[in-house]
Coordinates of C-alpha atoms and ligand atoms in Angstrom, one line a residue:
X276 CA 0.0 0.0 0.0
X277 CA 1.2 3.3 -0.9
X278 CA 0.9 4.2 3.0
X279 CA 3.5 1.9 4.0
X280 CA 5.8 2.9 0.9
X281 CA 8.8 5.0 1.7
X282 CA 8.1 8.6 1.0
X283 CA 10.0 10.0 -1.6
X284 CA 11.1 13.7 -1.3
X285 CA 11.5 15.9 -4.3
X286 CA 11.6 19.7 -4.7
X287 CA 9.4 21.6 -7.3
X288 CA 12.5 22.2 -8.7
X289 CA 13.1 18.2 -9.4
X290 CA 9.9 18.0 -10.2
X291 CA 9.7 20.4 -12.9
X292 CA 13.1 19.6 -14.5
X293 CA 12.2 15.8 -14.2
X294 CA 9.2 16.3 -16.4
X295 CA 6.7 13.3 -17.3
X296 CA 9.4 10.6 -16.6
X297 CA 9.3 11.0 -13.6
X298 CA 5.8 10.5 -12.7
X299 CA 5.9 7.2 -11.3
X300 CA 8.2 8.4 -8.8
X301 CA 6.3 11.3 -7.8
X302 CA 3.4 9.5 -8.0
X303 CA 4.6 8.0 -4.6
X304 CA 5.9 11.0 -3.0
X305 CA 2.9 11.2 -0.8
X306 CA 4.5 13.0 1.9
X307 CA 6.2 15.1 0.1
X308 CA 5.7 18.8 1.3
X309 CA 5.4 19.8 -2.0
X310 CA 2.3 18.7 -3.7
X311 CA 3.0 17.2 -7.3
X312 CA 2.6 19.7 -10.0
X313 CA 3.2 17.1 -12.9
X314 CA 0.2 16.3 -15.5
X315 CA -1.4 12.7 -15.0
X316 CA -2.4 11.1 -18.2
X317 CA -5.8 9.2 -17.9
X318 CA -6.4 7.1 -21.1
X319 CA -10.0 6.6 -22.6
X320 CA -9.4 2.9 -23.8
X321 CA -11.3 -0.5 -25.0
X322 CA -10.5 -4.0 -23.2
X323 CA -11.1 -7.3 -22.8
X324 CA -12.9 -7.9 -19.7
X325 CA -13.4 -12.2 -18.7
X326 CA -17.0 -12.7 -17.2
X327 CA -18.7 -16.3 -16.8
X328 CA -16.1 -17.5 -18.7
X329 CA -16.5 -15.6 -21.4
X330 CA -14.8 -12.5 -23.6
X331 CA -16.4 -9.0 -23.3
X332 CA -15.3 -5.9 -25.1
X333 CA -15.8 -3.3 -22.3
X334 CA -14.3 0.7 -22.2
X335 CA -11.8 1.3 -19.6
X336 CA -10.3 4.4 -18.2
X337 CA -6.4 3.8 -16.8
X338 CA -4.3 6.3 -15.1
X339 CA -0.8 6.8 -15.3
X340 CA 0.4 3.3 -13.6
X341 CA -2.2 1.3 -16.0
X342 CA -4.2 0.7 -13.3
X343 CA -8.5 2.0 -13.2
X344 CA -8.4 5.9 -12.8
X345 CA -6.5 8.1 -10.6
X346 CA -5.6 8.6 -7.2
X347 CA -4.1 12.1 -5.5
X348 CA -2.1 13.0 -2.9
X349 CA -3.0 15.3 -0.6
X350 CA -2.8 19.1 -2.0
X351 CA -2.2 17.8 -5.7
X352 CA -4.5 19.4 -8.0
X353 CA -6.4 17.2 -10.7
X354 CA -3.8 18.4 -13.5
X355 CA -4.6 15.6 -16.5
X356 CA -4.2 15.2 -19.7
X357 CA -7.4 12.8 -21.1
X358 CA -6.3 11.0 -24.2
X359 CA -9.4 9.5 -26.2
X360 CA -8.3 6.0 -27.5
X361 CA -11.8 4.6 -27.3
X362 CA -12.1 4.7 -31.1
X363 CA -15.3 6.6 -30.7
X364 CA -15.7 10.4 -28.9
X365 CA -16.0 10.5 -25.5
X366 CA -16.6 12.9 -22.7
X367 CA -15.5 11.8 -19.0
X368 CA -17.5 13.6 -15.6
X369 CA -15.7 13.6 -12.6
X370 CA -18.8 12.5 -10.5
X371 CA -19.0 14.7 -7.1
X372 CA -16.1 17.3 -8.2
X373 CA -16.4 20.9 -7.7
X374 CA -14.7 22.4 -10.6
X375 CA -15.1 24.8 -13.1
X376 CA -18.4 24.0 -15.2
X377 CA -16.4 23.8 -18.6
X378 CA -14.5 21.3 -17.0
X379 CA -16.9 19.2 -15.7
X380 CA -17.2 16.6 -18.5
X381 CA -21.0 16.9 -19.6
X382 CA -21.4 17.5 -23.5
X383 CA -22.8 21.2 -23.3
X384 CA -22.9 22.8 -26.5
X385 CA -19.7 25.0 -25.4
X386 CA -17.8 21.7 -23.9
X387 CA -18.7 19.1 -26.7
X388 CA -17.6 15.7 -26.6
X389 CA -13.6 15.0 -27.3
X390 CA -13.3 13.1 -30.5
X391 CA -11.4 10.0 -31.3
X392 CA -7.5 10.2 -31.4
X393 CA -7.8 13.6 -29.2
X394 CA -6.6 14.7 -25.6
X395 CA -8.0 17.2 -23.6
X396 CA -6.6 18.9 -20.7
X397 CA -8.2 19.5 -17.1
X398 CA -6.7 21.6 -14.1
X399 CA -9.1 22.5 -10.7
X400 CA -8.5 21.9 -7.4
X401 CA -10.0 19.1 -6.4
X402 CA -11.8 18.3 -2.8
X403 CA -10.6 15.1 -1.0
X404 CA -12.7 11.8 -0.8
X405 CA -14.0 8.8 -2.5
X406 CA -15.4 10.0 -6.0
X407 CA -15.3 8.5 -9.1
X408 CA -15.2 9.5 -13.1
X409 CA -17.4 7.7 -15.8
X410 CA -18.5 9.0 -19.4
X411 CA -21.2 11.4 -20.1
X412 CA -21.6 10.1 -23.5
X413 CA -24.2 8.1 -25.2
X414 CA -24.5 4.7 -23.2
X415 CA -20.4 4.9 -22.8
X416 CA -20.9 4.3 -18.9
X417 CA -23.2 1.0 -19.3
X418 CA -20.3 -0.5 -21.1
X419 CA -17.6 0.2 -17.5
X420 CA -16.5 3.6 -19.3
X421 CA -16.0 4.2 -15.2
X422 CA -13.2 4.7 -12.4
X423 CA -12.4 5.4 -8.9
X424 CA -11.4 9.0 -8.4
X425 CA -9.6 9.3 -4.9
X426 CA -8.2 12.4 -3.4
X427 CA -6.6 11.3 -0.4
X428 CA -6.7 13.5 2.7
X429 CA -3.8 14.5 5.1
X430 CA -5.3 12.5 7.8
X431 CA -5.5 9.6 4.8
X432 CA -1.9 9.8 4.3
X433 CA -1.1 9.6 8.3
X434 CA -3.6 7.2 9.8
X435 CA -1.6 3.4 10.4
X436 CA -5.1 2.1 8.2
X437 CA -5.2 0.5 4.8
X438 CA -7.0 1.5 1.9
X439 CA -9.3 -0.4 -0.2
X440 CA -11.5 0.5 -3.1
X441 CA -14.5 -1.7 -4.0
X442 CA -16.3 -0.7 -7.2
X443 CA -19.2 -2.2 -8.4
X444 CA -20.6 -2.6 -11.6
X445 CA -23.6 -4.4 -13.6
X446 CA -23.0 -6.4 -16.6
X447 CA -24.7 -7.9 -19.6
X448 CA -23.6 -9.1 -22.7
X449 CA -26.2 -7.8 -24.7
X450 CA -25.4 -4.2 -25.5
X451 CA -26.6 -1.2 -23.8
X452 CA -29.0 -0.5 -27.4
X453 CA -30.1 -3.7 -27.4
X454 CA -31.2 -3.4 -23.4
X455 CA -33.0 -0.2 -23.6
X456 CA -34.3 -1.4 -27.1
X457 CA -35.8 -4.4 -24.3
X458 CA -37.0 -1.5 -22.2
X459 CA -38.7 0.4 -24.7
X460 CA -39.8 -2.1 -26.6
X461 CA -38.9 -0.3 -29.8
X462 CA -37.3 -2.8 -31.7
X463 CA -40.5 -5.1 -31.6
X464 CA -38.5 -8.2 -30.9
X465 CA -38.7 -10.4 -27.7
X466 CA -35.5 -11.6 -27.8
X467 CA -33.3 -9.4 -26.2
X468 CA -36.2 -8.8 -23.7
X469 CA -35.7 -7.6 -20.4
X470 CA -38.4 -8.8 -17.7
X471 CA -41.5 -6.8 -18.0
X472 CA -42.4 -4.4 -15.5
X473 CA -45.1 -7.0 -14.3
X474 CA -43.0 -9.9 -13.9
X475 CA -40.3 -7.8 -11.8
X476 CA -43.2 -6.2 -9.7
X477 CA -42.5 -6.9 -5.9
X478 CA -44.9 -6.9 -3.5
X479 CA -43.7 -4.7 -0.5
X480 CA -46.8 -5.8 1.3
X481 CA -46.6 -9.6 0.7
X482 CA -43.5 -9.8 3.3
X483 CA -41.0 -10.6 0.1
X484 CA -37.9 -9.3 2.3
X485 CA -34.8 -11.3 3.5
X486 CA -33.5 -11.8 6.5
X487 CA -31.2 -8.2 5.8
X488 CA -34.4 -6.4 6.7
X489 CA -34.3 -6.2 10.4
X490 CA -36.1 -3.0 10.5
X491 CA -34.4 -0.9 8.0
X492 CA -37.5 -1.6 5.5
X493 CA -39.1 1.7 5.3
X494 CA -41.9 2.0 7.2
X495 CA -43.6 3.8 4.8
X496 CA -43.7 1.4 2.3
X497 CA -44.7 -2.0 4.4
X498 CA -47.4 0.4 5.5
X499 CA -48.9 0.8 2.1
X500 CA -48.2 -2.8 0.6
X501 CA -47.2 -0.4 -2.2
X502 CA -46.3 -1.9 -5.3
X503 CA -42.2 -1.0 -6.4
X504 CA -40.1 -1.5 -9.4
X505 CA -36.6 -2.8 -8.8
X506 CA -34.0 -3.3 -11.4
X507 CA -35.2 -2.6 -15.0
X508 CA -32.5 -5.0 -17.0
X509 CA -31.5 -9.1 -15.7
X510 CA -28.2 -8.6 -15.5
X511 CA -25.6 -11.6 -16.8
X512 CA -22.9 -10.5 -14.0
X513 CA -22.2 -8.1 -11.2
X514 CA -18.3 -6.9 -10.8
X515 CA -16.6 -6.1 -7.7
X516 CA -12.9 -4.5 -9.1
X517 CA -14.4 -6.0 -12.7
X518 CA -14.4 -9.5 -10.9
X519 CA -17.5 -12.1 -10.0
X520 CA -17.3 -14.2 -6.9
X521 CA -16.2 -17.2 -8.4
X522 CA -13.0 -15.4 -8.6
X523 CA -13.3 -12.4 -6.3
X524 CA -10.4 -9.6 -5.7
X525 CA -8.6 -10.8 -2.2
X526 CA -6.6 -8.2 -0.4
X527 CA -4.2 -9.1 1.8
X528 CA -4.6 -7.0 5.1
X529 CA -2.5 -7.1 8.0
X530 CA -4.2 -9.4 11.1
X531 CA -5.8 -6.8 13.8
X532 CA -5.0 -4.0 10.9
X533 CA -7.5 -1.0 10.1
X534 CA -9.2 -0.7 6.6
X535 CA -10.4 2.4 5.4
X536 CA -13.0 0.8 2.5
X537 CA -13.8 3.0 0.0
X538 CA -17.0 1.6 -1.8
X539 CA -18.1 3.0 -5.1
X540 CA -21.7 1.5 -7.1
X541 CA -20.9 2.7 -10.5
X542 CA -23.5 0.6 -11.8
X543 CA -25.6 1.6 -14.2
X544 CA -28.8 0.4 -13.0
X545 CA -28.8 -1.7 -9.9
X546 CA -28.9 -1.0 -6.1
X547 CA -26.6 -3.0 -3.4
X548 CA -27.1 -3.3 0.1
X549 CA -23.1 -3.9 1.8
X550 CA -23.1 -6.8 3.9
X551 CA -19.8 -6.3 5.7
X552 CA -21.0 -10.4 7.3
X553 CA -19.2 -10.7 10.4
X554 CA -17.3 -7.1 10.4
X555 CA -18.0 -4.2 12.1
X556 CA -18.2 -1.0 9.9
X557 CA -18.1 2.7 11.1
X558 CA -19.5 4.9 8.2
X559 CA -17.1 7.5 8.1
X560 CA -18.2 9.5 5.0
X561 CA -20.6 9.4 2.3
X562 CA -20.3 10.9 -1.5
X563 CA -16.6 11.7 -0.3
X564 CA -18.0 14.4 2.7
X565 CA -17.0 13.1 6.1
X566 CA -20.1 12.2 8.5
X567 CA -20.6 11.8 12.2
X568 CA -19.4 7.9 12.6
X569 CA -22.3 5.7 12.4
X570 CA -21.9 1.9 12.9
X571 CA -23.6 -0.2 11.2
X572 CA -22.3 -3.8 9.2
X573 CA -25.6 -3.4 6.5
X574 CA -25.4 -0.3 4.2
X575 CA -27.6 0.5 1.4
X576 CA -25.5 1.7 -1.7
X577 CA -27.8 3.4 -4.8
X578 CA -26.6 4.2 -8.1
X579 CA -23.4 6.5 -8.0
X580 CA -23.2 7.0 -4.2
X581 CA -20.1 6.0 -2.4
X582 CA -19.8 5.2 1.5
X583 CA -16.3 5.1 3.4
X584 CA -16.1 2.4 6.0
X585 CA -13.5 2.1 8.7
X586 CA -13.1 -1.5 9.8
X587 CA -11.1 -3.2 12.3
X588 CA -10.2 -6.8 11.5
X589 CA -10.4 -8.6 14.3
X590 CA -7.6 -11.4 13.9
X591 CA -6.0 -13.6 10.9
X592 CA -8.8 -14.8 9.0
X593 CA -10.3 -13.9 6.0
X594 CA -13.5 -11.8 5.4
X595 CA -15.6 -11.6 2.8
X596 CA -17.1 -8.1 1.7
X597 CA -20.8 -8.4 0.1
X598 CA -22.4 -6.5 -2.4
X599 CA -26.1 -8.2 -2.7
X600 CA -28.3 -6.6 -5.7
X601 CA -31.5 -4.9 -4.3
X602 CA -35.1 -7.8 -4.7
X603 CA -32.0 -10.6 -5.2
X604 CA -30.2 -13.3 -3.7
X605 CA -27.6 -12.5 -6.8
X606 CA -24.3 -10.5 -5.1
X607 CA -20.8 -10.1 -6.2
X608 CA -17.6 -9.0 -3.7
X609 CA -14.2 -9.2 -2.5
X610 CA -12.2 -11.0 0.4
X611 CA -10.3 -9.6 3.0
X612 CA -7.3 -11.5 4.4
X613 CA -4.4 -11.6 6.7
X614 CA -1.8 -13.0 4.6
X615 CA -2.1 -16.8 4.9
X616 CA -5.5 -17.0 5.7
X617 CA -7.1 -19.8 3.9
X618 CA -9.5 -18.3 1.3
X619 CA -13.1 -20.8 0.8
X620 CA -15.1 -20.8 -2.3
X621 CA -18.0 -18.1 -2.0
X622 CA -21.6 -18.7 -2.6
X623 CA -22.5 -16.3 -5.7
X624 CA -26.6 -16.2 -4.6
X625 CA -27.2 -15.2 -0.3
X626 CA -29.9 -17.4 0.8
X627 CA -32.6 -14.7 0.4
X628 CA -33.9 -11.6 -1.4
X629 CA -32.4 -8.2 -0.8
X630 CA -35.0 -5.7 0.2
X631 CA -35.2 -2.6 -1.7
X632 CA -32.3 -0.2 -1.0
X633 CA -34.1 2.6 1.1
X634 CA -33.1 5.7 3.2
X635 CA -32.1 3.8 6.6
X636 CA -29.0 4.6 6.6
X637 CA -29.5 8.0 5.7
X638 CA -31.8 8.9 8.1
X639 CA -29.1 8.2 10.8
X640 CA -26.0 10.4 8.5
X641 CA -25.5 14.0 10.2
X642 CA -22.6 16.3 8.4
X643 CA -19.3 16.9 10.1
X644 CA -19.5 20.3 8.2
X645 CA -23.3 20.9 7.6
X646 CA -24.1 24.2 5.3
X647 CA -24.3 27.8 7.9
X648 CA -28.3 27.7 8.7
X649 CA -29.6 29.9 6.6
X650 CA -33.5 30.0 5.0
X651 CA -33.3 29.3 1.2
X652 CA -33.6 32.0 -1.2
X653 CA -35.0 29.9 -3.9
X654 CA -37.1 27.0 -4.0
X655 CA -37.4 24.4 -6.8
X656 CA -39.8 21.5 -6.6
X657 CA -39.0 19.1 -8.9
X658 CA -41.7 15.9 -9.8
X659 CA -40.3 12.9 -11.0
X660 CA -42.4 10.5 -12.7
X661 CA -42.2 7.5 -15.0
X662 CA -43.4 4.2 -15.4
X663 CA -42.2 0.8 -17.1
X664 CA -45.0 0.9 -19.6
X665 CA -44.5 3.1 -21.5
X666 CA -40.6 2.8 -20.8
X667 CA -39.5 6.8 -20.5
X668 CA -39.2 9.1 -17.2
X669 CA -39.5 12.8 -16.5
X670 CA -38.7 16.0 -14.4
X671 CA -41.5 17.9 -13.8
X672 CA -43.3 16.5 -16.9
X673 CA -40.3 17.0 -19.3
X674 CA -38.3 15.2 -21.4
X675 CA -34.3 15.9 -21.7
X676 CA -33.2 17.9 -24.1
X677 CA -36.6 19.5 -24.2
X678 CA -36.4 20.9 -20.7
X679 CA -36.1 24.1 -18.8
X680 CA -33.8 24.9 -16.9
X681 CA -34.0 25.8 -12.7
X682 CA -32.5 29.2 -12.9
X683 CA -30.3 29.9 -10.0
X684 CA -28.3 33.1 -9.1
X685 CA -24.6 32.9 -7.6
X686 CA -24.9 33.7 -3.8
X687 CA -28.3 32.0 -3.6
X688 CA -29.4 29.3 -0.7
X689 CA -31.2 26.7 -3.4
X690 CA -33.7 24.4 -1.7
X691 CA -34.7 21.3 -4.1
X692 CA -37.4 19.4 -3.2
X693 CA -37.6 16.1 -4.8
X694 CA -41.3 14.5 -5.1
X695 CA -41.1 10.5 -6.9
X696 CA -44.6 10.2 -7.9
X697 CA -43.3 6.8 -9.2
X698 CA -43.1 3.0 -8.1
X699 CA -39.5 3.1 -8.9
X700 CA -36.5 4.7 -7.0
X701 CA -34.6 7.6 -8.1
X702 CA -30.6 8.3 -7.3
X703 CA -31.1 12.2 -7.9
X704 CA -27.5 13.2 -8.7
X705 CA -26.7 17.1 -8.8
X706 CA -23.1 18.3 -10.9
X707 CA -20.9 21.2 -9.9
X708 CA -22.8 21.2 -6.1
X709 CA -22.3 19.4 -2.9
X710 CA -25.8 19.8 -1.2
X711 CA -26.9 19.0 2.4
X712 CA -30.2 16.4 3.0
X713 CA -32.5 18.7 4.8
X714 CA -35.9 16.9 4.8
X715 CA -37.3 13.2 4.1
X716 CA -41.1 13.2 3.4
X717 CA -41.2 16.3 4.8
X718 CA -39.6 15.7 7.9
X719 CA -36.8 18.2 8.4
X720 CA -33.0 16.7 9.1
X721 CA -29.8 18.0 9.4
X722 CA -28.4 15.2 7.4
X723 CA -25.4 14.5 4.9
X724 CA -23.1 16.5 2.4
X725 CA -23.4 14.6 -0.6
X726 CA -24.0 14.6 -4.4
X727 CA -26.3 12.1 -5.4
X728 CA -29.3 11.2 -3.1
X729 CA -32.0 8.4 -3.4
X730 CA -35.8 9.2 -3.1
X731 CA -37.6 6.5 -3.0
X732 CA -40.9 5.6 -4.5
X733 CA -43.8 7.9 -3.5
X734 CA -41.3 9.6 -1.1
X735 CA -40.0 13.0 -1.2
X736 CA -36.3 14.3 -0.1
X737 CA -35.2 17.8 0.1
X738 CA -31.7 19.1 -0.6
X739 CA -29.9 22.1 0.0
X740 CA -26.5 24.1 -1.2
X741 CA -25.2 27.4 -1.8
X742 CA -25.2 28.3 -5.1
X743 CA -21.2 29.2 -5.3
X744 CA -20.3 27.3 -9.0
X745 CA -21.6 29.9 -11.7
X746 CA -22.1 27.4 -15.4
X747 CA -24.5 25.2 -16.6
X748 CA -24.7 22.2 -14.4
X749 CA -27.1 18.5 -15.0
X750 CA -29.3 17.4 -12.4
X751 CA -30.3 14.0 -13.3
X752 CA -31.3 10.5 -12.3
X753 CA -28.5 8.2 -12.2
X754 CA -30.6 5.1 -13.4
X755 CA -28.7 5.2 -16.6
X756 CA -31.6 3.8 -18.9
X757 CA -33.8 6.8 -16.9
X758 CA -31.9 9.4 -17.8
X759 CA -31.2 8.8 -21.4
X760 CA -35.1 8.2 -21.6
X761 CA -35.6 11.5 -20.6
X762 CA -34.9 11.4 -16.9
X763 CA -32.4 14.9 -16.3
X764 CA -32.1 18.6 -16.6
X765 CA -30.2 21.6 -16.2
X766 CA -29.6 24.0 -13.1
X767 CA -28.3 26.5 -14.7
X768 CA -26.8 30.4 -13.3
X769 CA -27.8 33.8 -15.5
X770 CA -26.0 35.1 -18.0
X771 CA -23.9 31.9 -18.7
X772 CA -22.5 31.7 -22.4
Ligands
CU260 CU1 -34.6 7.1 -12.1

C-alpha cells in the first residue's frame, strides 16, 4: 500500500526539471511537502474484460500506472491530460467534483464531446474523498467507461489504516442499445427482452424481504403494501474491481490491521445493500464528505453513491465483503485476508432476497460540516415521474433535451425538493454542487453532504446548497436507462454563455 511505501522527497524544482518521466516516482511521494505539479495522463481505452467465462469488449479508463483511474495525494491538484483511445468520442464527468463548469465533462454545447485520437486537458482543485469518473456520452458508462477517483486526505496519508477501493458494476452481454431497445420495446423483438415491468413487480406488502431487513424496511412502504419496481435489466454478471465471486479480488490485510473501504456503485442500473457479514463498519463519509461515525455492518448503496467504511479486523482470517443486488439473492464482492489465511469458495446467490435499498441509513447520516443555517432564497420543486410501460421518465413532466432549466443566481441558498410520484427509486444526482439532505417526506434533518441522493418511490427528499459554482450544471437520475429516456435537466446560473 502506498501508506506503507517510503516517501520519496523531491523539490518543485526536481519536479519540474524531471518532467513526465518522472511521474511514477512522484506518484509515490505522498508525503512530500510539496504537492505534485506534474500532468497525469488518464487514457480513454477498450479491453477485454473475462466474465462467466466468457470475452467481453468493455471501455476502460487507466491512469498513469495502468491501473483503473487516478488517485491524489493530498494538495495535488487534478492536472490531467485525457487522451481519447476509445475509437469513438467521449466525454469523462468527474462524478462529485467541484470544478469549473467547462470542466466538468458533460457535452454542453460549449464543452462538446472529445473526439477520437484527441486529448483534452483538465486543471481545478480538487476536494478530497471517494469519487469516481465515468462517461457522459451516449450509453459509454453502461459499457464500464467508469473509475475510482480518490483524493486522499492528510489524515488519509497519516492514519496506520489501509486502503481499499471496491467498485461495483452491472453487466450484460447484450449491449446497452439492445437493453433499452428491451425496455422500450422499440425494436419489436422479444429476444433481447428484459423482464417486464409486471413480472419484476414486488410486492412490499406480501412480506418478500430477506433476512437483511431487520427494520431498515421503510416504514412507509410496508405500511402501504405499495407496489415497487426494482432493477429494470436481468443482468448476466455483477463486478466487484471488474471481478465475480467465483473469482473475487482478495486483499491481503494485515491481522488486527484497520481498513479504510472505500466503496463505489458505479452501476448503471442496480442498487446494493453492503453486507460487511461478520465485520464491524463505522461509516465515516458518504459521497466523499465526512459524516458523524455511524456503525452499522448493513449499508444501502444506490446508483453513484459511495460510502467510506472504517473497519477493524479482528484477527488472521479472511473476510468476505458483500455486495447483494436490491429484490435478489444475486451479489458479487471481495475477500479480505491476513496473509495466509485460507480463502473458501464463495456462494454467488445469499440465501434470500435483498430488500429494496431505502433511506435507513441516511436517516441516521449528520454532516461533520453541515451548510451555515440559513433560510433558502429559492425554492425548486421538482416531480419525477415515470413508469415501465410506456418505458421513459421525467422532471417535472419534461423530457431531456426538451427541458427548462432551474434558474439559480450565484450567492443563492437553493432548496430542491424532490417529489417521486413513481413506483421506482430515483438516485437524484446534482453536478458542480455538494448539497446538504434537509428533509425526508417532509420531515426536516440535518443530514449528509453529498452529491447524489436516493428518493424513494412515492417519497419526497429535500436538498440544499449554496449556489457558489456559476455554469451550466445537469441534475439527473443516475438510473442510466432513466436518464437517457428522458430522466435529467439543467440548473443553470444567469447570463452563462
Ligand atoms: Cu430514475
Amino acid at each position: 500500500m502506498r501508506e506503507n511505501e517510503k516517501p520519496t522527497l523531491l523539490t518543485r524544482r526536481h519536479i519540474l526539471a524531471s518532467g513526465v518521466a518522472m511521474t511514477g516516482m512522484i506518484a509515490r511521494a505522498a508525503a512530500a511537502p510539496e504537492p505534485r505539479t506534474a500532468k497525469l495522463r488518464l487514457t480513454a481505452d477498450t479491453r477485454t474484460l473475462g466474465v462467466n467465462g466468457k470475452p467481453a469488449q468493455v471501455f476502460g479508463l487507466s491512469g498513469p500506472n495502468g491501473k483503473p483511474g487516478i488517485t491524489l495525494s493530498p494538495g495535488e491538484r487534478f492536472h490531467v491530460d485525457l487522451v481519447n483511445r476509445a475509437g469513438t468520442s467521449t466525454i469523462i464527468h468527474w462524478h462529485g467534483q467541484l470544478p469549473p463548469w467547462r470542466q466538468d465533462g458533460f457535452p454542453w454545447p460549449q464543452t462538446p464531446p472529445i473526439p477520437a485520437g484527441d486529448t483534452r486537458s483538465y486543471d481545478y482543485a480538487p476536494i478530497a474523498g471517494t469519487y469516481w469518473m465515468h462517461s457522459h456520452q451516449g450509453m459509454q458508462e453502461q459499457r464500464l467507461m467508469t473509475a475510482p477517483l480518490i483524493v486522499r486526505s492528510a489524515e488519509d496519508v497519516h492514519a496506520d489504516r489501509q486502503e481499499v477501493v471496491l467498485m461495483l458494476h452491472d453487466f450484460s452481454f447484450q449491449t446497452p442499445d439492445e437493453l433499452l431497445a428491451g425496455l422500450t420495446k422499440s425494436n419489436g423483438s422479444q429476444s433481447a427482452m428484459p423482464k417486464s415491468g409486471i413480472d419484476k413487480a414486488m410486492n412490499m406488502g406480501a412480506g418478500s424481504v430477506g433476512a437483511m431487513n431487520s427494520g431498515a424496511m421503510g416504514a412507509m412502504n410496508m405500511a402501504s403494501g405499495m407496489t415497487m419496481d426494482l432493477n429494470d435489466v436481468d443482468y448476466d454478471a455483477f463486478l466487484a474491481n471488474d471481478r465475480t465471486l467465483a473469482d473475487p479480488e482478495v486483499i491481503r490485510t494485515e491481522p488486527g490491521g484497520r481498513v479504510r473501504l472505500r466503496l463505489i456503485n458505479g452501476a448503471s442500473a442496480t442498487q446494493f445493500w453492503i453486507d460487511l457479514g461478520a465485520l464491524a463498519g463505522t461509516v465515516v463519509a458518504v459521497d466523499g464528505h465526512p459524516v458523524r461515525p455511524v456503525r452499522s455492518s448493513l449499508l444501502p448503496l444506490a446508483m453513484a453513491q459511495r460510502v467510506d467504511v472504517l473497519i477493524d479486523l479482528p484477527g488472521n482470517g479472511a473476510y468476505p465483503i458483500f455486495a447483494q443486488v436490491e429484490g435478489k439473492r444475486a451479489r458479487t464482492g471481495i475477500v479480505l485476508a491476513a496473509s495466509g489465511a485460507p480463502v473458501s469458495r464463495l456462494a454467488a446467490e445469499a440465501g434470500e432476497n435483498a430488500p429494496p435499498v431505502d433511506l435507513s441509513l441516511e436517516r441516521r447520516l449528520e454532516a461533520v460540516a453541515p451548510l451555515a443555517p440559513r433560510a433558502p432564497d429559492v425554492k425548486h420543486r421538482v416531480i419525477l415521474a415515470g413508469a415501465m410501460a410506456p418505458y421513459a421518465w421525467s422532471m417535472n413532466g419534461e423530457y431531456w433535451p426538451n427541458v427548462t432549466p432551474l434558474m439559480i443566481a450565484h450567492g443563492q441558498r437553493v432548496a430542491i425538493e424532490m417529489v417521486n410520484q413513481s413506483t421506482m427509486a430515483h438516485p437524484m444526482h446534482l453536478h458542480g454542487h455538494a448539497f446538504q439532505v434537509v428533509a425526508l417526506n417532509g420531515a426536516p434533518l440535518g443530514g449528509a453532504l453529498r452529491d447524489t441522493v436516493l428518493v424513494p418511490p412515492k417519497s419526497s427528499v429535500t436538498v440544499a446548497f449554496d449556489a457558489d459554482n456559476p455554469g451550466r450544471w445537469a441534475f439527473h437520475c443516475h438510473n442510466m436507462y432513466h436518464q437517457v429516456t428522458g430522466m435529467m435537466t439543467e440548473v443553470r446560473y444567469p447570463a452563462i454563455i
